[in-house]
């Protein structure tokens, strides 16, 4: 039964800019060190071709948000971003107050660039700070120190950005409890509207996977996480997603759309898309060629993989249960085109075990459920799916190494 897709969900756009000054040892994103200067103008041209080729799949729909991620989008000169964003607007409507985020690396933070991005229509800046501790930043192979991290925030404010996110990581090589908490305090002291606080993970196919650094004990990381949560809450940041903390009204609308199993177009090397085709009763996942050169040679190329009905419950919940408040149970039927009854008896069992909240109108993990999210999701895995599919967020916005 898959005929109940009655209307498409909200639509967002993810744009992947794949170059970085230097590859970080922990990073499994589709990011590349260019030989010489990256071909900014030619890449933007390819992005617009890519978009144009995908337009017939989304006729009549409007974009709710745009996320320009990477790689290091802040390597691109403002003129290139201006061509990109005006090209986007000329080709499809973006809601007037639509969120337009750009990821920036403090090592490439330039006040004039930031001002140019703001003028081009970017209204939210996400800064890859990672840590305010020089020793940690050096261990992470970052191209910037704590002073640049602080001045990046200053530049963002001076350029007129009101919506600012700081990406911070914890559980870093050799990090003590006191150092982790001081790092978080330093981020809070910058007073951003949003903080993404990620636990460092050793991803396959990275330098760290081959030569693992010594990471803090699990018990230390657990305590750091618990105390960090209180510190964030006391400073007025609400945890609304597994790693996302925001002041009122500052949650990332673009990411929220992913977690609510909304649709998104993906343009750029290795970008992912998800599209609901109501008339065909289909949900498609779309991927673009990963290597920047291959992508630029044929930006209209892509591969589509329909998500069969038996895989939709897992995919939906993999996203929805990341949201601390969960989602209305009815959105499962609307977004998956399947009856909610299909999730029983797993839902009842998880409610009885205290892993999901006991409200039949919501799909929401309890605190315990959030802490053991992989175990919860495992109950919805279609047969014959390898368990490690859980560790790979299928809908992670950026393209990652394993694609
Ligand atoms: C796509 S990256 C882009 C940010 C930007 N390129 C930068 O690094 O400055 C988004 C964020 O994911 C987080 N991240 C990347 N790799 C990670 C890993 N192995 N473990 C935990 N978080 C990670 C980092 O906080 C990073 O800022
Ligand atoms: S973490 Fe960010 S800056 Fe480092 S290689 Fe990955 S995408 Fe590039």
CSV table of C-alpha atoms and ligand atoms in Angstrom, one decimal:
chain,number,residue,atom,x,y,z
A,1,UNK,CA,0.0,0.0,0.0
A,2,UNK,CA,1.8,3.2,-1.1
A,3,UNK,CA,-0.9,5.2,-2.8
A,4,UNK,CA,-1.6,7.6,0.1
A,5,UNK,CA,1.0,10.3,-0.8
A,6,UNK,CA,-1.4,13.1,-1.3
A,7,UNK,CA,0.8,16.2,-1.4
A,8,UNK,CA,4.5,16.8,-1.5
A,9,UNK,CA,6.1,18.1,1.7
A,10,UNK,CA,8.0,21.4,2.0
A,11,UNK,CA,11.0,21.7,-0.3
A,12,UNK,CA,14.5,22.9,0.5
A,13,UNK,CA,17.7,23.2,-1.5
A,14,UNK,CA,21.2,22.0,-0.5
A,15,UNK,CA,24.2,23.3,-2.4
A,16,UNK,CA,27.5,21.5,-2.0
A,17,UNK,CA,30.8,23.4,-2.5
A,18,UNK,CA,33.5,20.7,-2.3
A,19,UNK,CA,36.8,22.5,-1.7
A,20,UNK,CA,38.8,23.1,1.5
A,21,UNK,CA,42.2,24.7,2.2
A,22,UNK,CA,43.3,21.4,3.8
A,23,UNK,CA,41.6,18.1,4.6
A,24,UNK,CA,41.0,17.7,8.3
A,25,UNK,CA,42.0,14.3,9.7
A,26,UNK,CA,38.6,13.5,11.2
A,27,UNK,CA,36.5,14.6,8.2
A,28,UNK,CA,34.6,12.2,5.9
A,29,UNK,CA,32.7,14.8,4.0
A,30,UNK,CA,33.1,15.1,0.3
A,31,UNK,CA,35.7,17.8,0.5
A,32,UNK,CA,38.9,18.1,-1.6
A,33,UNK,CA,42.1,20.2,-1.5
A,34,UNK,CA,42.2,21.9,-4.9
A,35,UNK,CA,45.3,22.0,-7.0
A,36,UNK,CA,45.8,25.8,-7.2
A,37,UNK,CA,42.8,28.0,-7.0
A,38,UNK,CA,39.4,26.2,-7.2
A,39,UNK,CA,37.4,27.0,-10.4
A,40,UNK,CA,34.8,29.1,-8.7
A,41,UNK,CA,33.0,30.7,-11.7
A,42,UNK,CA,32.9,27.5,-13.7
A,43,UNK,CA,31.6,25.5,-10.7
A,44,UNK,CA,28.8,28.1,-10.1
A,45,UNK,CA,27.9,27.7,-13.8
A,46,UNK,CA,27.7,23.9,-13.4
A,47,UNK,CA,25.5,24.3,-10.3
A,48,UNK,CA,23.0,26.4,-12.3
A,49,UNK,CA,23.0,23.8,-15.1
A,50,UNK,CA,22.4,21.1,-12.5
A,51,UNK,CA,19.5,23.1,-11.0
A,52,UNK,CA,18.0,23.7,-14.4
A,53,UNK,CA,18.1,20.0,-15.3
A,54,UNK,CA,16.2,19.2,-12.0
A,55,UNK,CA,13.5,21.9,-12.4
A,56,UNK,CA,11.0,19.7,-14.2
A,57,UNK,CA,10.9,17.5,-11.1
A,58,UNK,CA,9.7,20.3,-8.9
A,59,UNK,CA,7.5,22.4,-11.1
A,60,UNK,CA,5.1,24.7,-9.2
A,61,UNK,CA,7.0,24.2,-5.9
A,62,UNK,CA,8.6,26.9,-3.8
A,63,UNK,CA,11.9,26.7,-1.8
A,64,UNK,CA,11.6,27.2,1.9
A,65,UNK,CA,15.3,27.4,2.6
A,66,UNK,CA,18.8,27.1,1.1
A,67,UNK,CA,21.9,25.6,2.7
A,68,UNK,CA,25.3,26.2,1.1
A,69,UNK,CA,27.6,23.6,2.7
A,70,UNK,CA,30.8,21.9,2.1
A,71,UNK,CA,33.7,21.7,2.0
A,72,UNK,CA,34.4,25.3,2.8
A,73,UNK,CA,31.9,27.6,1.0
A,74,UNK,CA,33.7,30.6,2.5
A,75,UNK,CA,36.5,30.0,0.0
A,76,UNK,CA,34.2,31.3,-2.7
A,77,UNK,CA,34.4,35.0,-3.5
A,78,UNK,CA,31.2,36.9,-2.9
A,79,UNK,CA,30.7,37.6,-6.6
A,80,UNK,CA,30.5,33.8,-7.2
A,81,UNK,CA,27.9,33.5,-4.4
A,82,UNK,CA,26.0,36.5,-5.8
A,83,UNK,CA,25.9,34.8,-9.3
A,84,UNK,CA,24.7,31.6,-7.6
A,85,UNK,CA,22.0,33.1,-5.5
A,86,UNK,CA,20.6,35.5,-8.2
A,87,UNK,CA,20.7,32.5,-10.6
A,88,UNK,CA,18.7,30.5,-8.1
A,89,UNK,CA,16.1,33.2,-7.6
A,90,UNK,CA,15.7,33.6,-11.3
A,91,UNK,CA,14.9,29.9,-11.7
A,92,UNK,CA,12.7,29.1,-8.9
A,93,UNK,CA,10.8,30.9,-6.1
A,94,UNK,CA,12.3,31.2,-2.6
A,95,UNK,CA,9.9,32.2,0.1
A,96,UNK,CA,10.5,35.9,1.0
A,97,UNK,CA,11.8,35.2,4.5
A,98,UNK,CA,13.5,32.0,3.5
A,99,UNK,CA,16.6,31.0,5.5
A,100,UNK,CA,19.8,31.0,3.5
A,101,UNK,CA,22.7,29.5,5.4
A,102,UNK,CA,26.4,29.4,4.4
A,103,UNK,CA,29.1,27.4,6.1
A,104,UNK,CA,32.3,29.3,6.8
A,105,UNK,CA,35.7,28.1,8.2
A,106,UNK,CA,37.3,30.7,10.6
A,107,UNK,CA,40.6,30.1,8.8
A,108,UNK,CA,39.0,31.7,5.7
A,109,UNK,CA,37.0,34.3,7.5
A,110,UNK,CA,37.2,37.7,5.8
A,111,UNK,CA,35.1,40.7,6.8
A,112,UNK,CA,34.7,41.9,3.2
A,113,UNK,CA,33.7,38.4,2.0
A,114,UNK,CA,31.2,38.1,4.8
A,115,UNK,CA,29.7,41.5,3.9
A,116,UNK,CA,29.5,40.4,0.3
A,117,UNK,CA,27.7,37.1,1.3
A,118,UNK,CA,25.2,39.1,3.3
A,119,UNK,CA,24.6,41.5,0.4
A,120,UNK,CA,24.2,38.5,-1.9
A,121,UNK,CA,21.3,37.3,0.2
A,122,UNK,CA,22.9,34.9,2.8
A,123,UNK,CA,21.1,35.5,6.1
A,124,UNK,CA,22.6,32.8,8.4
A,125,UNK,CA,26.2,32.0,8.9
A,126,UNK,CA,27.4,28.7,10.3
A,127,UNK,CA,31.0,28.9,11.6
A,128,UNK,CA,33.0,25.7,11.9
A,129,UNK,CA,34.7,26.7,15.2
A,130,UNK,CA,35.2,23.2,16.6
A,131,UNK,CA,37.1,24.5,19.7
A,132,UNK,CA,38.3,27.7,21.3
A,133,UNK,CA,41.4,25.9,22.5
A,134,UNK,CA,44.6,26.3,20.4
A,135,UNK,CA,46.0,22.9,21.5
A,136,UNK,CA,42.7,21.1,20.5
A,137,UNK,CA,42.5,22.9,17.2
A,138,UNK,CA,46.1,21.9,16.4
A,139,UNK,CA,45.3,18.2,17.3
A,140,UNK,CA,42.2,18.5,15.0
A,141,UNK,CA,44.5,19.7,12.2
A,142,UNK,CA,42.4,22.9,11.8
A,143,UNK,CA,43.8,25.7,9.8
A,144,UNK,CA,42.8,28.3,12.4
A,145,UNK,CA,43.5,29.1,16.1
A,146,UNK,CA,41.3,30.4,18.9
A,147,UNK,CA,41.9,34.0,18.0
A,148,UNK,CA,40.7,33.5,14.4
A,149,UNK,CA,37.6,31.6,15.8
A,150,UNK,CA,36.8,34.7,17.9
A,151,UNK,CA,37.4,37.2,15.1
A,152,UNK,CA,35.2,35.1,12.7
A,153,UNK,CA,32.3,35.7,15.0
A,154,UNK,CA,33.1,39.4,15.2
A,155,UNK,CA,33.4,39.6,11.4
A,156,UNK,CA,30.1,37.9,11.0
A,157,UNK,CA,28.4,40.4,13.3
A,158,UNK,CA,30.1,43.4,11.7
A,159,UNK,CA,28.9,42.1,8.3
A,160,UNK,CA,25.3,42.2,9.6
A,161,UNK,CA,24.6,38.6,10.3
A,162,UNK,CA,22.0,38.2,13.1
A,163,UNK,CA,21.6,34.4,12.8
A,164,UNK,CA,24.9,32.8,13.7
A,165,UNK,CA,25.6,29.1,14.4
A,166,UNK,CA,28.8,27.9,16.0
A,167,UNK,CA,29.8,24.2,15.3
A,168,UNK,CA,31.7,22.9,18.3
A,169,UNK,CA,33.0,19.4,18.9
A,170,UNK,CA,33.7,17.5,22.2
A,171,UNK,CA,35.4,14.3,23.2
A,172,UNK,CA,38.5,15.6,21.5
A,173,UNK,CA,42.0,13.9,21.7
A,174,UNK,CA,43.3,14.4,25.2
A,175,UNK,CA,40.4,16.7,26.2
A,176,UNK,CA,39.7,16.9,30.0
A,177,UNK,CA,36.3,17.5,31.5
A,178,UNK,CA,37.3,21.0,32.5
A,179,UNK,CA,38.7,21.8,29.1
A,180,UNK,CA,35.5,20.5,27.4
A,181,UNK,CA,33.3,22.6,29.6
A,182,UNK,CA,35.5,25.7,29.2
A,183,UNK,CA,35.2,25.3,25.4
A,184,UNK,CA,31.5,25.3,25.6
A,185,UNK,CA,31.5,28.3,27.9
A,186,UNK,CA,33.7,30.1,25.4
A,187,UNK,CA,31.2,29.4,22.7
A,188,UNK,CA,28.3,30.6,24.9
A,189,UNK,CA,30.3,33.7,25.7
A,190,UNK,CA,30.1,34.6,22.0
A,191,UNK,CA,26.3,34.7,22.4
A,192,UNK,CA,25.3,33.0,19.1
A,193,UNK,CA,21.6,32.1,18.5
A,194,UNK,CA,22.5,28.5,17.7
A,195,UNK,CA,25.2,26.0,18.8
A,196,UNK,CA,25.7,22.6,17.1
A,197,UNK,CA,27.6,20.5,19.7
A,198,UNK,CA,28.9,17.3,18.1
A,199,UNK,CA,30.8,14.4,19.7
A,200,UNK,CA,33.9,13.7,17.7
A,201,UNK,CA,33.5,10.4,15.9
A,202,UNK,CA,36.2,8.4,14.1
A,203,UNK,CA,34.8,7.9,10.6
A,204,UNK,CA,35.9,5.2,8.3
A,205,UNK,CA,38.3,6.3,5.5
A,206,UNK,CA,39.7,9.2,7.4
A,207,UNK,CA,43.3,9.8,8.6
A,208,UNK,CA,42.1,9.4,12.2
A,209,UNK,CA,40.5,6.1,11.4
A,210,UNK,CA,43.9,4.8,10.2
A,211,UNK,CA,45.8,6.4,13.0
A,212,UNK,CA,43.4,6.8,15.9
A,213,UNK,CA,44.3,9.6,18.4
A,214,UNK,CA,43.8,8.8,22.0
A,215,UNK,CA,40.2,9.9,22.9
A,216,UNK,CA,38.9,10.5,26.4
A,217,UNK,CA,37.2,7.6,28.3
A,218,UNK,CA,33.5,7.0,27.7
A,219,UNK,CA,32.7,7.9,31.3
A,220,UNK,CA,34.4,11.3,30.9
A,221,UNK,CA,32.6,12.0,27.7
A,222,UNK,CA,29.3,11.0,29.2
A,223,UNK,CA,29.9,13.4,32.2
A,224,UNK,CA,31.0,16.2,29.8
A,225,UNK,CA,27.8,15.7,27.8
A,226,UNK,CA,25.5,15.7,30.8
A,227,UNK,CA,27.2,18.8,32.4
A,228,UNK,CA,27.4,20.5,29.0
A,229,UNK,CA,23.6,20.0,28.5
A,230,UNK,CA,23.0,21.8,31.8
A,231,UNK,CA,25.4,24.6,30.9
A,232,UNK,CA,23.6,25.2,27.6
A,233,UNK,CA,20.2,25.0,29.2
A,234,UNK,CA,21.2,27.5,31.9
A,235,UNK,CA,22.4,29.9,29.1
A,236,UNK,CA,19.0,29.7,27.4
A,237,UNK,CA,19.8,27.2,24.6
A,238,UNK,CA,17.1,24.5,24.1
A,239,UNK,CA,18.2,21.2,22.8
A,240,UNK,CA,15.8,20.6,19.9
A,241,UNK,CA,17.7,18.0,18.0
A,242,UNK,CA,20.4,15.4,18.9
A,243,UNK,CA,23.2,17.9,18.4
A,244,UNK,CA,21.3,21.2,17.9
A,245,UNK,CA,20.8,23.8,20.6
A,246,UNK,CA,19.0,27.1,19.9
A,247,UNK,CA,17.7,30.2,21.6
A,248,UNK,CA,14.0,30.9,21.0
A,249,UNK,CA,13.2,31.2,17.3
A,250,UNK,CA,16.8,30.3,16.2
A,251,UNK,CA,16.4,26.6,15.4
A,252,UNK,CA,17.8,25.9,11.9
A,253,UNK,CA,14.7,25.7,9.6
A,254,UNK,CA,16.6,23.9,6.9
A,255,UNK,CA,17.8,21.1,9.1
A,256,UNK,CA,14.4,20.8,10.7
A,257,UNK,CA,13.0,20.1,7.2
A,258,UNK,CA,15.4,17.1,6.9
A,259,UNK,CA,14.4,15.8,10.3
A,260,UNK,CA,10.7,16.1,9.4
A,261,UNK,CA,11.3,14.0,6.3
A,262,UNK,CA,10.7,17.0,4.0
A,263,UNK,CA,12.0,17.1,0.4
A,264,UNK,CA,15.2,18.7,-0.8
A,265,UNK,CA,17.0,19.2,-4.0
A,266,UNK,CA,20.7,18.6,-3.9
A,267,UNK,CA,23.0,20.4,-6.3
A,268,UNK,CA,26.8,20.1,-6.5
A,269,UNK,CA,29.4,17.4,-6.4
A,270,UNK,CA,28.1,14.4,-4.4
A,271,UNK,CA,25.0,16.3,-3.2
A,272,UNK,CA,22.0,14.2,-2.1
A,273,UNK,CA,18.4,15.0,-2.8
A,274,UNK,CA,15.0,13.5,-1.7
A,275,UNK,CA,11.9,14.0,-3.8
A,276,UNK,CA,8.3,12.9,-3.3
A,277,UNK,CA,6.5,12.3,-6.5
A,278,UNK,CA,2.9,12.2,-5.5
A,279,UNK,CA,1.4,11.1,-8.8
A,280,UNK,CA,3.8,8.2,-9.1
A,281,UNK,CA,3.4,7.3,-5.4
A,282,UNK,CA,7.2,7.4,-5.2
A,283,UNK,CA,9.9,8.8,-2.9
A,284,UNK,CA,13.2,9.1,-4.6
A,285,UNK,CA,16.7,9.6,-3.3
A,286,UNK,CA,19.0,11.3,-5.8
A,287,UNK,CA,22.8,11.4,-5.8
A,288,UNK,CA,25.2,13.5,-7.9
A,289,UNK,CA,28.7,12.4,-9.1
A,290,UNK,CA,31.1,12.8,-6.1
A,291,UNK,CA,34.4,14.0,-7.8
A,292,UNK,CA,34.3,17.8,-8.5
A,293,UNK,CA,35.8,17.2,-12.0
A,294,UNK,CA,33.3,14.5,-12.9
A,295,UNK,CA,30.5,16.6,-11.7
A,296,UNK,CA,31.6,19.7,-13.6
A,297,UNK,CA,31.9,17.6,-16.8
A,298,UNK,CA,28.3,16.5,-16.5
A,299,UNK,CA,26.4,18.5,-13.9
A,300,UNK,CA,23.0,17.3,-15.1
A,301,UNK,CA,23.9,13.6,-14.3
A,302,UNK,CA,22.4,11.9,-11.3
A,303,UNK,CA,21.3,8.5,-10.0
A,304,UNK,CA,17.8,7.9,-8.6
A,305,UNK,CA,17.0,5.3,-6.0
A,306,UNK,CA,13.3,4.9,-5.2
A,307,UNK,CA,12.8,4.3,-1.4
A,308,UNK,CA,10.6,1.2,-1.3
A,309,UNK,CA,7.6,1.2,1.1
A,310,UNK,CA,9.3,-1.3,3.4
A,311,UNK,CA,12.3,1.1,3.9
A,312,UNK,CA,10.3,4.2,4.6
A,313,UNK,CA,9.4,3.6,8.3
A,314,UNK,CA,13.1,3.3,9.2
A,315,UNK,CA,14.2,6.3,7.1
A,316,UNK,CA,11.4,8.4,8.4
A,317,UNK,CA,12.1,7.6,12.1
A,318,UNK,CA,15.9,7.9,11.6
A,319,UNK,CA,15.1,11.6,10.9
A,320,UNK,CA,12.0,12.3,13.0
A,321,UNK,CA,13.3,10.8,16.3
A,322,UNK,CA,16.3,13.1,16.2
A,323,UNK,CA,14.0,15.9,17.0
A,324,UNK,CA,13.7,16.2,20.8
A,325,UNK,CA,10.0,17.1,20.5
A,326,UNK,CA,9.4,14.4,17.9
A,327,UNK,CA,6.8,14.8,15.2
A,328,UNK,CA,3.0,14.5,15.0
A,329,UNK,CA,2.2,10.8,14.4
A,330,UNK,CA,-0.1,11.8,11.5
A,331,UNK,CA,3.0,13.2,9.6
A,332,UNK,CA,4.2,9.6,9.2
A,333,UNK,CA,1.2,8.8,6.9
A,334,UNK,CA,1.5,12.1,5.0
A,335,UNK,CA,5.2,11.8,4.4
A,336,UNK,CA,5.5,8.1,3.8
A,337,UNK,CA,2.2,7.3,2.2
A,338,UNK,CA,1.7,4.3,4.6
A,339,UNK,CA,-0.7,3.6,7.4
A,340,UNK,CA,0.6,4.3,10.9
A,341,UNK,CA,-0.6,0.8,11.9
A,342,UNK,CA,2.4,-0.5,10.0
A,343,UNK,CA,4.7,0.7,12.8
A,344,UNK,CA,2.8,-1.5,15.4
A,345,UNK,CA,3.6,-3.5,17.4
A,346,UNK,CA,7.1,-2.0,17.6
A,347,UNK,CA,5.6,1.4,18.8
A,348,UNK,CA,3.7,-0.2,21.6
A,349,UNK,CA,6.7,-2.2,22.7
A,350,UNK,CA,9.0,0.8,22.7
A,351,UNK,CA,6.4,2.9,24.7
A,352,UNK,CA,6.1,0.1,27.2
A,353,UNK,CA,9.9,0.0,27.6
A,354,UNK,CA,9.9,3.8,28.2
A,355,UNK,CA,11.9,4.5,25.0
A,356,UNK,CA,9.1,6.4,23.3
A,357,UNK,CA,6.7,8.9,24.9
A,358,UNK,CA,3.3,7.3,25.8
A,359,UNK,CA,1.3,9.8,23.6
A,360,UNK,CA,-0.2,8.0,20.6
A,361,UNK,CA,-0.5,11.3,18.8
A,362,UNK,CA,3.3,11.8,18.7
A,363,UNK,CA,6.3,9.9,17.6
A,364,UNK,CA,8.8,11.1,20.1
A,365,UNK,CA,11.8,9.5,21.9
A,366,UNK,CA,12.0,9.8,25.7
A,367,UNK,CA,15.4,11.0,27.2
A,368,UNK,CA,16.3,7.4,27.5
A,369,UNK,CA,15.2,6.7,23.9
A,370,UNK,CA,17.4,9.6,22.7
A,371,UNK,CA,20.3,8.1,24.5
A,372,UNK,CA,19.7,4.7,22.9
A,373,UNK,CA,18.4,5.9,19.6
A,374,UNK,CA,20.2,3.2,17.5
A,375,UNK,CA,18.5,0.5,19.6
A,376,UNK,CA,15.1,2.2,19.0
A,377,UNK,CA,15.7,2.5,15.3
A,378,UNK,CA,16.9,-1.1,15.0
A,379,UNK,CA,13.3,-2.2,15.6
A,380,UNK,CA,12.2,-0.6,12.3
A,381,UNK,CA,15.0,-1.9,10.1
A,382,UNK,CA,13.6,-3.7,7.1
A,383,UNK,CA,14.7,-7.3,6.9
A,384,UNK,CA,18.2,-8.0,5.5
A,385,UNK,CA,19.4,-4.5,6.1
A,386,UNK,CA,22.9,-4.5,7.7
A,387,UNK,CA,22.8,-3.1,11.2
A,388,UNK,CA,25.5,-0.5,10.4
A,389,UNK,CA,23.0,1.3,8.2
A,390,UNK,CA,22.0,2.9,11.4
A,391,UNK,CA,25.3,4.6,11.9
A,392,UNK,CA,25.0,6.2,8.5
A,393,UNK,CA,22.3,8.9,8.6
A,394,UNK,CA,20.9,8.4,5.1
A,395,UNK,CA,19.6,11.9,5.0
A,396,UNK,CA,22.7,13.6,6.2
A,397,UNK,CA,22.5,16.8,4.2
A,398,UNK,CA,26.1,16.9,2.9
A,399,UNK,CA,27.6,14.1,0.9
A,400,UNK,CA,29.9,11.9,3.0
A,401,UNK,CA,32.8,9.7,2.1
A,402,UNK,CA,31.0,6.3,1.9
A,403,UNK,CA,28.7,7.4,-0.9
B,1,LIG,C1,30.2,19.7,6.8
B,1,LIG,S1,31.2,20.2,8.2
B,1,LIG,C2,31.5,21.8,7.5
B,1,LIG,C3,32.1,22.9,8.3
B,1,LIG,C4,33.3,23.6,7.7
B,1,LIG,N1,33.8,22.9,6.6
B,1,LIG,C5,34.4,23.5,8.7
B,1,LIG,O1,34.8,22.5,9.1
B,1,LIG,O2,34.7,24.6,9.2
B,1,LIG,C6,30.0,20.5,9.5
B,1,LIG,C7,30.4,20.2,10.9
B,1,LIG,O3,30.3,18.8,11.1
B,1,LIG,C8,31.1,18.5,12.3
B,1,LIG,N2,31.9,17.3,12.0
B,1,LIG,C9,32.6,17.0,10.9
B,1,LIG,N3,33.2,15.8,11.0
B,1,LIG,C10,32.9,15.3,12.2
B,1,LIG,C11,33.3,14.1,13.0
B,1,LIG,N4,34.1,13.2,12.5
B,1,LIG,N5,32.7,14.0,14.2
B,1,LIG,C12,31.9,14.9,14.7
B,1,LIG,N6,31.6,16.0,14.1
B,1,LIG,C13,32.1,16.3,12.9
B,1,LIG,C14,32.0,19.7,12.5
B,1,LIG,O4,31.7,20.4,13.6
B,1,LIG,C15,31.8,20.5,11.2
B,1,LIG,O5,31.9,21.9,11.5
B,2,LIG,S1,35.9,19.5,8.5
B,2,LIG,FE1,35.3,21.2,7.2
B,2,LIG,S2,37.2,22.3,6.7
B,2,LIG,FE2,37.8,20.3,7.5
B,2,LIG,S3,38.0,19.0,5.6
B,2,LIG,FE3,35.9,18.7,6.4
B,2,LIG,S4,34.7,20.1,5.3
B,2,LIG,FE4,36.8,20.8,5.1
